[in-house]
CSV table of C-alpha atoms and ligand atoms in Angstrom, one decimal:
chain,number,residue,atom,x,y,z
S,22,MET,CA,-13.5,-14.1,-4.0
S,23,VAL,CA,-15.8,-11.8,-2.0
S,24,SER,CA,-19.2,-13.3,-2.9
S,25,PHE,CA,-21.9,-11.5,-4.7
S,26,GLU,CA,-24.0,-11.3,-1.6
S,27,ASN,CA,-21.2,-9.9,0.5
S,28,PHE,CA,-20.3,-7.4,-2.2
S,29,GLU,CA,-23.9,-6.2,-2.1
S,30,PHE,CA,-23.7,-5.7,1.6
S,31,LEU,CA,-20.4,-3.8,1.3
S,32,LYS,CA,-21.9,-1.6,-1.4
S,33,GLN,CA,-24.9,-0.9,0.8
S,34,LEU,CA,-22.7,0.0,3.7
S,35,VAL,CA,-20.6,2.5,1.8
S,36,GLU,CA,-23.6,4.0,0.1
S,37,THR,CA,-25.6,4.5,3.2
S,38,PRO,CA,-24.8,7.8,4.9
S,39,SER,CA,-23.1,7.7,8.3
S,40,PRO,CA,-21.2,10.9,9.0
S,41,SER,CA,-19.8,10.9,12.6
S,42,GLY,CA,-22.7,11.3,15.0
S,43,PHE,CA,-25.2,10.1,12.5
S,44,GLU,CA,-24.3,6.5,12.1
S,45,GLN,CA,-27.5,4.6,12.9
S,46,PRO,CA,-28.6,4.1,9.2
S,47,VAL,CA,-25.5,2.0,8.7
S,48,GLN,CA,-25.7,0.4,12.2
S,49,ARG,CA,-29.2,-0.8,11.2
S,50,LEU,CA,-27.8,-2.6,8.2
S,51,ILE,CA,-25.1,-4.4,10.3
S,52,ARG,CA,-27.7,-5.3,13.0
S,53,GLN,CA,-29.8,-7.0,10.3
S,54,GLN,CA,-26.8,-9.0,9.1
S,55,LEU,CA,-25.9,-10.1,12.7
S,56,ALA,CA,-29.4,-10.6,14.1
S,57,HIS,CA,-29.3,-14.3,13.6
S,58,VAL,CA,-25.6,-14.7,14.1
S,59,ALA,CA,-24.8,-13.1,17.5
S,60,ASP,CA,-25.7,-14.6,20.9
S,61,HIS,CA,-26.3,-11.1,22.0
S,62,LEU,CA,-26.6,-7.8,20.1
S,63,GLU,CA,-26.8,-4.4,21.6
S,64,THR,CA,-26.4,-0.7,20.8
S,65,ASP,CA,-24.8,1.3,23.6
S,66,ILE,CA,-25.5,4.9,24.6
S,67,MET,CA,-23.0,6.3,22.1
S,68,GLY,CA,-24.5,4.3,19.2
S,69,ASN,CA,-21.7,1.6,19.0
S,70,LEU,CA,-23.2,-1.7,17.9
S,71,ILE,CA,-21.8,-4.6,19.9
S,72,ALA,CA,-22.3,-8.2,18.7
S,73,PHE,CA,-21.3,-11.0,21.1
S,74,LEU,CA,-20.5,-14.7,20.4
S,75,LYS,CA,-20.0,-16.8,23.5
S,76,GLY,CA,-16.8,-18.9,23.7
S,77,ASP,CA,-15.9,-21.6,26.1
S,78,GLY,CA,-13.5,-20.2,28.7
S,79,GLY,CA,-11.1,-18.3,26.5
S,80,PRO,CA,-10.2,-14.6,27.0
S,81,LYS,CA,-12.4,-11.7,25.9
S,82,VAL,CA,-11.5,-10.6,22.4
S,83,MET,CA,-12.8,-7.4,20.7
S,84,LEU,CA,-12.8,-6.7,17.0
S,85,ALA,CA,-13.5,-3.1,16.0
S,86,GLY,CA,-14.1,-1.3,12.8
S,87,HIS,CA,-15.5,2.2,12.7
S,88,CYS,CA,-18.7,2.7,10.7
S,89,ASP,CA,-18.7,6.5,10.7
S,90,GLU,CA,-17.5,8.5,7.7
S,91,ILE,CA,-16.3,12.1,7.2
S,92,GLY,CA,-18.8,14.6,5.8
S,93,PHE,CA,-20.1,18.1,6.3
S,94,MET,CA,-22.7,19.7,8.6
S,95,ILE,CA,-25.2,22.5,7.8
S,96,GLN,CA,-24.4,25.6,10.0
S,97,PHE,CA,-25.9,28.7,8.4
S,98,VAL,CA,-28.3,29.7,5.6
S,99,ASP,CA,-27.9,33.2,4.1
S,100,GLU,CA,-30.8,35.4,3.0
S,101,ASN,CA,-30.5,34.2,-0.6
S,102,GLY,CA,-30.8,30.5,0.3
S,103,PHE,CA,-27.1,29.6,0.1
S,104,ILE,CA,-26.1,27.1,2.7
S,105,TYR,CA,-22.8,27.2,4.7
S,106,PHE,CA,-21.3,24.2,6.4
S,107,GLY,CA,-18.5,22.9,8.5
S,108,ALA,CA,-16.4,19.7,8.2
S,109,ILE,CA,-17.2,16.5,10.0
S,110,GLY,CA,-13.8,15.0,10.4
S,111,GLY,CA,-10.8,15.6,8.1
S,112,VAL,CA,-12.3,16.8,4.8
S,113,ASP,CA,-9.9,18.3,2.3
S,114,PRO,CA,-11.2,21.7,1.1
S,115,HIS,CA,-9.5,21.2,-2.2
S,116,LEU,CA,-12.0,18.5,-3.0
S,117,SER,CA,-15.4,20.0,-2.3
S,118,PRO,CA,-16.0,22.9,-4.7
S,119,GLY,CA,-17.9,21.9,-7.8
S,120,GLN,CA,-19.1,18.6,-6.3
S,121,ARG,CA,-22.6,17.2,-5.9
S,122,VAL,CA,-23.7,16.5,-2.4
S,123,THR,CA,-26.6,15.0,-0.5
S,124,ILE,CA,-28.1,16.7,2.5
S,125,HIS,CA,-29.6,14.1,4.9
S,126,THR,CA,-32.7,15.7,6.4
S,127,ASP,CA,-35.4,14.3,8.7
S,128,GLN,CA,-37.7,14.2,5.6
S,129,GLY,CA,-35.2,12.5,3.4
S,130,GLU,CA,-32.4,13.3,1.0
S,131,ILE,CA,-32.0,16.7,-0.6
S,132,ALA,CA,-29.6,17.1,-3.6
S,133,GLY,CA,-27.3,20.1,-3.7
S,134,VAL,CA,-24.1,21.3,-5.3
S,135,ILE,CA,-21.1,23.1,-3.7
S,136,GLY,CA,-20.8,26.3,-5.7
S,137,LYS,CA,-17.5,27.2,-7.5
S,138,LYS,CA,-16.7,30.4,-9.3
S,139,ALA,CA,-16.2,29.8,-13.0
S,140,ILE,CA,-12.5,29.8,-14.0
S,141,HIS,CA,-13.1,32.7,-16.3
S,142,LEU,CA,-14.0,34.9,-13.4
S,143,ILE,CA,-11.0,34.0,-11.1
S,144,ASP,CA,-8.1,36.4,-11.1
S,145,SER,CA,-5.0,34.5,-12.4
S,146,LYS,CA,-3.2,35.0,-9.1
S,147,ASP,CA,-6.0,33.2,-7.2
S,148,ARG,CA,-6.3,30.2,-9.5
S,149,ASP,CA,-4.0,28.1,-7.3
S,150,THR,CA,-5.3,29.0,-3.9
S,151,VAL,CA,-7.6,26.7,-1.9
S,152,ILE,CA,-11.0,28.1,-1.1
S,153,LYS,CA,-11.5,28.0,2.7
S,154,LEU,CA,-14.2,25.6,3.7
S,155,LYS,CA,-16.1,28.4,5.5
S,156,LYS,CA,-16.3,30.4,2.2
S,157,GLN,CA,-17.8,27.4,0.4
S,158,TYR,CA,-21.6,27.1,0.1
S,159,ILE,CA,-24.2,24.6,-1.0
S,160,ASP,CA,-26.8,25.6,-3.6
S,161,ILE,CA,-30.0,23.4,-3.5
S,162,GLY,CA,-31.9,25.5,-6.0
S,163,CYS,CA,-33.8,27.7,-3.6
S,164,THR,CA,-33.9,31.4,-3.8
S,165,SER,CA,-34.5,32.4,-0.2
S,166,ARG,CA,-33.6,31.5,3.4
S,167,GLU,CA,-37.3,30.7,4.1
S,168,GLU,CA,-37.5,28.3,1.3
S,169,VAL,CA,-34.4,26.4,2.5
S,170,GLU,CA,-35.4,26.4,6.1
S,171,LYS,CA,-38.6,24.6,5.2
S,172,ILE,CA,-36.6,21.5,4.1
S,173,VAL,CA,-33.1,21.7,5.6
S,174,SER,CA,-32.3,22.1,9.3
S,175,ILE,CA,-29.2,23.4,11.1
S,176,GLY,CA,-27.1,20.4,12.0
S,177,ASP,CA,-28.2,18.2,9.1
S,178,PRO,CA,-25.3,16.1,7.9
S,179,VAL,CA,-24.0,16.1,4.3
S,180,THR,CA,-22.1,13.6,2.2
S,181,PHE,CA,-20.6,13.6,-1.3
S,182,ALA,CA,-23.2,12.2,-3.7
S,183,VAL,CA,-21.2,9.3,-5.0
S,184,GLY,CA,-21.7,5.5,-4.7
S,185,LEU,CA,-19.5,2.5,-5.1
S,186,GLN,CA,-18.2,1.7,-8.6
S,187,ALA,CA,-16.2,-1.3,-9.9
S,188,LEU,CA,-12.9,-0.5,-11.6
S,189,GLN,CA,-10.7,-3.1,-13.4
S,190,GLY,CA,-10.0,-6.4,-11.8
S,191,GLN,CA,-11.0,-6.6,-8.2
S,192,ARG,CA,-10.5,-2.9,-7.6
S,193,VAL,CA,-13.4,-0.8,-6.5
S,194,THR,CA,-13.9,2.9,-5.7
S,195,ALA,CA,-16.3,4.7,-3.3
S,196,ARG,CA,-16.5,7.4,-0.7
S,197,ALA,CA,-16.2,6.1,2.9
S,198,PHE,CA,-14.4,2.8,2.6
S,199,ASP,CA,-12.7,4.4,5.6
S,200,ASP,CA,-13.8,2.6,7.6
S,201,LYS,CA,-17.1,1.0,6.6
S,202,MET,CA,-15.0,-1.8,5.0
S,203,GLY,CA,-13.6,-2.3,8.5
S,204,ALA,CA,-17.1,-2.7,9.9
S,205,PHE,CA,-17.8,-5.0,7.0
S,206,ILE,CA,-14.8,-7.2,7.7
S,207,VAL,CA,-15.7,-7.5,11.4
S,208,THR,CA,-19.3,-8.4,10.5
S,209,GLU,CA,-18.1,-11.1,8.0
S,210,VAL,CA,-15.7,-12.5,10.6
S,211,MET,CA,-18.5,-12.8,13.1
S,212,LYS,CA,-20.6,-14.7,10.6
S,213,GLN,CA,-17.8,-17.1,9.6
S,214,ILE,CA,-16.9,-17.8,13.2
S,215,ARG,CA,-20.5,-18.6,13.9
S,216,ARG,CA,-20.7,-20.8,10.8
S,217,GLY,CA,-17.5,-22.6,11.9
S,218,GLY,CA,-19.1,-23.5,15.3
S,219,GLY,CA,-17.5,-20.8,17.5
S,220,ILE,CA,-14.1,-20.4,19.2
S,221,SER,CA,-12.7,-20.6,22.7
S,222,ALA,CA,-12.6,-16.8,23.1
S,223,ASP,CA,-15.6,-14.7,24.0
S,224,LEU,CA,-15.8,-12.6,20.9
S,225,TYR,CA,-17.1,-9.1,20.6
S,226,GLY,CA,-17.5,-7.6,17.2
S,227,VAL,CA,-18.0,-3.9,17.5
S,228,SER,CA,-19.0,-1.4,14.8
S,229,THR,CA,-17.7,1.8,16.5
S,230,VAL,CA,-18.9,5.3,16.0
S,231,GLN,CA,-17.3,8.8,15.9
S,232,GLU,CA,-13.8,7.7,15.1
S,233,GLU,CA,-13.3,10.5,12.6
S,234,VAL,CA,-13.9,13.1,15.3
S,235,GLY,CA,-11.6,11.8,18.0
S,236,LEU,CA,-11.8,8.0,18.4
S,237,ARG,CA,-14.8,8.6,20.6
S,238,GLY,CA,-16.9,5.4,20.1
S,239,GLY,CA,-13.8,3.2,20.3
S,240,THR,CA,-12.9,4.8,23.6
S,241,THR,CA,-16.3,4.1,25.3
S,242,SER,CA,-17.0,0.7,23.7
S,243,CYS,CA,-13.6,-0.7,24.7
S,244,TYR,CA,-14.1,0.5,28.2
S,245,GLY,CA,-17.5,-1.1,28.2
S,246,VAL,CA,-16.5,-4.4,26.7
S,247,ASN,CA,-13.3,-4.5,28.8
S,248,PRO,CA,-11.5,-7.0,26.5
S,249,ASP,CA,-8.1,-8.8,27.1
S,250,VAL,CA,-7.3,-8.7,23.4
S,251,GLY,CA,-8.4,-6.3,20.7
S,252,ILE,CA,-7.9,-6.1,16.9
S,253,VAL,CA,-8.8,-3.0,15.0
S,254,VAL,CA,-9.5,-3.2,11.3
S,255,GLU,CA,-8.8,0.1,9.5
S,256,VAL,CA,-7.8,1.4,6.1
S,257,THR,CA,-4.1,2.3,5.7
S,258,HIS,CA,-2.4,4.4,3.1
S,259,ALA,CA,-1.3,2.5,0.0
S,260,THR,CA,2.0,3.9,-1.3
S,261,ASP,CA,1.8,2.4,-4.8
S,262,CYS,CA,0.6,5.4,-6.6
S,263,PRO,CA,2.8,8.2,-8.2
S,264,ASP,CA,2.4,11.0,-5.7
S,265,VAL,CA,2.8,9.1,-2.4
S,266,GLU,CA,6.3,8.6,-1.0
S,267,GLN,CA,7.2,5.2,0.3
S,268,ASN,CA,9.9,6.4,2.7
S,269,GLY,CA,8.2,7.3,5.9
S,270,ILE,CA,5.3,4.8,5.4
S,271,GLY,CA,6.8,1.8,3.8
S,272,ARG,CA,5.9,-0.5,0.8
S,273,VAL,CA,2.1,-0.9,0.8
S,274,ALA,CA,0.4,-2.0,-2.4
S,275,LEU,CA,-3.2,-2.8,-3.3
S,276,GLY,CA,-3.8,-6.5,-3.8
S,277,LYS,CA,-0.9,-7.8,-1.8
S,278,GLY,CA,-2.8,-8.6,1.3
S,279,PRO,CA,-3.7,-6.9,4.5
S,280,VAL,CA,-1.2,-4.8,6.4
S,281,ILE,CA,0.0,-5.7,9.9
S,282,ALA,CA,1.3,-2.8,11.9
S,283,ARG,CA,4.2,-3.1,14.3
S,284,GLY,CA,5.3,-0.6,17.0
S,285,ALA,CA,4.5,0.7,20.4
S,286,ASN,CA,0.8,0.7,19.8
S,287,ILE,CA,0.9,-3.0,19.0
S,288,ASN,CA,1.2,-5.9,21.5
S,289,PRO,CA,4.2,-8.0,20.4
S,290,PRO,CA,2.8,-11.5,21.0
S,291,LEU,CA,-0.4,-10.6,19.2
S,292,PHE,CA,1.6,-9.2,16.3
S,293,SER,CA,3.5,-12.5,16.2
S,294,LEU,CA,0.3,-14.5,16.3
S,295,LEU,CA,-1.0,-12.6,13.2
S,296,VAL,CA,2.2,-12.9,11.3
S,297,ASP,CA,2.7,-16.6,12.1
S,298,THR,CA,-0.9,-17.4,11.2
S,299,ALA,CA,-0.5,-15.7,7.9
S,300,LYS,CA,2.6,-17.7,7.2
S,301,ALA,CA,1.0,-21.0,8.2
S,302,GLU,CA,-2.1,-20.3,6.1
S,303,ASN,CA,-0.3,-18.9,3.1
S,304,ILE,CA,-2.0,-15.6,3.4
S,305,PRO,CA,0.0,-12.7,1.9
S,306,VAL,CA,0.5,-9.8,4.3
S,307,GLN,CA,2.4,-6.6,4.3
S,308,ILE,CA,4.1,-5.2,7.4
S,309,ILE,CA,4.5,-1.5,8.3
S,310,GLY,CA,6.4,0.0,11.2
S,311,VAL,CA,4.5,2.7,13.1
S,312,PRO,CA,6.9,4.2,15.7
S,313,ARG,CA,4.2,6.3,17.5
S,314,ALA,CA,0.6,5.9,18.5
S,315,THR,CA,-1.5,5.0,15.4
S,316,GLY,CA,-4.3,7.5,14.6
S,317,THR,CA,-6.9,4.8,14.9
S,318,ASP,CA,-9.2,3.1,17.5
S,319,ALA,CA,-6.2,0.9,18.2
S,320,ASN,CA,-4.7,3.8,20.1
S,321,VAL,CA,-7.5,4.2,22.6
S,322,MET,CA,-8.1,0.5,22.8
S,323,GLN,CA,-4.6,-0.2,23.9
S,324,LEU,CA,-4.8,2.5,26.6
S,325,SER,CA,-8.2,1.4,27.9
S,326,ARG,CA,-8.4,0.6,31.7
S,327,GLY,CA,-5.3,-1.4,32.7
S,328,GLY,CA,-4.2,-1.8,29.0
S,329,VAL,CA,-5.3,-4.2,26.2
S,330,ALA,CA,-3.2,-6.4,24.0
S,331,THR,CA,-3.9,-4.6,20.7
S,332,ALA,CA,-3.2,-5.2,17.0
S,333,LEU,CA,-4.0,-3.2,13.9
S,334,LEU,CA,-4.9,-4.8,10.7
S,335,GLY,CA,-4.9,-2.4,7.8
S,336,ILE,CA,-6.5,-2.6,4.3
S,337,PRO,CA,-4.4,-0.7,1.7
S,338,LEU,CA,-6.4,2.3,0.4
S,339,ARG,CA,-5.5,4.9,-2.1
S,340,TYR,CA,-6.9,8.5,-1.9
S,341,MET,CA,-8.0,8.3,1.7
S,342,HIS,CA,-10.7,10.9,2.7
S,343,THR,CA,-11.7,11.6,-0.9
S,344,PRO,CA,-14.9,10.6,-2.8
S,345,VAL,CA,-12.7,8.2,-4.8
S,346,GLU,CA,-11.1,6.0,-2.1
S,347,THR,CA,-9.9,2.9,-4.0
S,348,LEU,CA,-9.1,-0.6,-2.7
S,349,ASP,CA,-8.7,-4.2,-3.9
S,350,LEU,CA,-11.3,-6.7,-2.8
S,351,PHE,CA,-8.6,-9.4,-2.6
S,352,ASP,CA,-7.2,-7.6,0.5
S,353,LEU,CA,-10.6,-7.7,2.2
S,354,GLU,CA,-11.0,-11.4,1.5
S,355,MET,CA,-7.5,-12.1,2.9
S,356,ALA,CA,-8.1,-10.0,6.0
S,357,ILE,CA,-11.3,-12.0,6.8
S,358,LYS,CA,-9.4,-15.3,6.3
S,359,LEU,CA,-6.5,-14.1,8.5
S,360,LEU,CA,-8.7,-12.9,11.3
S,361,CYS,CA,-10.7,-16.1,11.4
S,362,ALA,CA,-7.6,-18.3,11.4
S,363,ALA,CA,-5.9,-16.2,14.2
S,364,LEU,CA,-9.0,-16.1,16.4
S,365,VAL,CA,-9.2,-19.9,16.5
S,366,LYS,CA,-5.8,-20.0,18.1
S,367,ILE,CA,-6.7,-17.8,21.0
S,368,ASP,CA,-7.7,-19.8,24.1
S,369,GLY,CA,-7.4,-20.0,27.9
S,370,HIS,CA,-3.7,-20.8,27.6
S,371,SER,CA,-2.8,-17.8,25.4
S,372,SER,CA,-0.6,-15.2,27.1
S,373,PHE,CA,-0.1,-11.7,25.6
S,374,ILE,CA,2.2,-10.4,28.3
S,375,PRO,CA,5.4,-9.3,26.5
S,376,VAL,CA,8.4,-11.2,27.7
Q,424,ZN,ZN1,-10.7,5.4,9.6
C-alpha cells in the first residue's frame, strides 16, 4: 500500500499549482522531501530539480518525471472585467466552460469561473458545437478592467479549481496526475534507494519542467546530466473504459501494474531488464507497443548527445488532460517496487548496446 505519509505528499503535489513555466511551488515540495536524501540537490537554469545519489563505479542513470501540468494563461482583460486566456499545453476546450478556476497571482489565489451561456439562450443548431478557447472568458466578479488589473496580471497562470479525491478501492481522481505522479514516483524511488544503502549506479532523480509545452525541461536536463541510461515515468492511456478503443493502443487496465513500452524509442536490453525484473519479483506489468517516438521526455532523452539507453514506464490513467484524471494507487506502488529492483541490477558490467 502507498503509505498515509506518501499519499499526503502525492495529494500535495497534485493540488499545488505547476502549469508549465510556473513549476517552482511543486519543485519546492520535492526539494523538501529530498533535502536529507540526496547527496546533492540542485535546480538548473530551466527550473528542473536534479537530485543525485552517488554510486560506486556504475554507469550514470537518470530517472525523470515531469512536474508541470497543463493550464491556462491570462492574456487580455476587456473593459467590463472579463478575462481572456490561452492554453498552457493540450487543454480540451470542451471541458472548460462552466468550470471553476483558480488564477495564481503574485499576491495569491483568485477564484474565478469560466462563463458559459445558459442552455436556454443557445440556438439549437449551436448546442453541439465546441466554444473556441479564445471565445471563452473568466469572470472573477469584477465589473471593470481597472478592478481586475489591480489583482490579476497578464501572464498569470490558471488551473482548474479541483483537488484530489478518493474513489472506491485504491482509485483516486485529481487534475494533473499527468505527470506529478511521475515526479512522485521518482522521489519515492530516490528515498527507497537511499534507505536501502545505495546502488552501484550514480543515480539522478530529475523532476523535469515544461514537458507539456514541448519536452523542454527533459531536453536540457538530460543534456546536462549526460546519463548512460534513462527511465522516464509517465502516465499512459488506460483503455479499460467504454469510449476508448483498445486496438491501436493495446490492453491497458487500471490496477494491473505499470506499463512497459516497447519500440524504437526504447532500448531493447533496458526493456528486457525491466521485464525480467518484474517476472523475478512477481510484479504485474503490462506491455504496449509504441511503433514511433513516444510523446514523452523519453523521446528527447533517447536522442540526447550521442544517444541514451532509454525506457518508458507508464502508469495507466483514464481521462488524461481533464480535471478528473483517474488512476489506481496499486500501479504507483508496483512502479516504485519495479524501479528499485531494476536499478539494483545496473552496475559497471551492464551493457545496453543492442546486439
Ligand atoms: Zn505527461
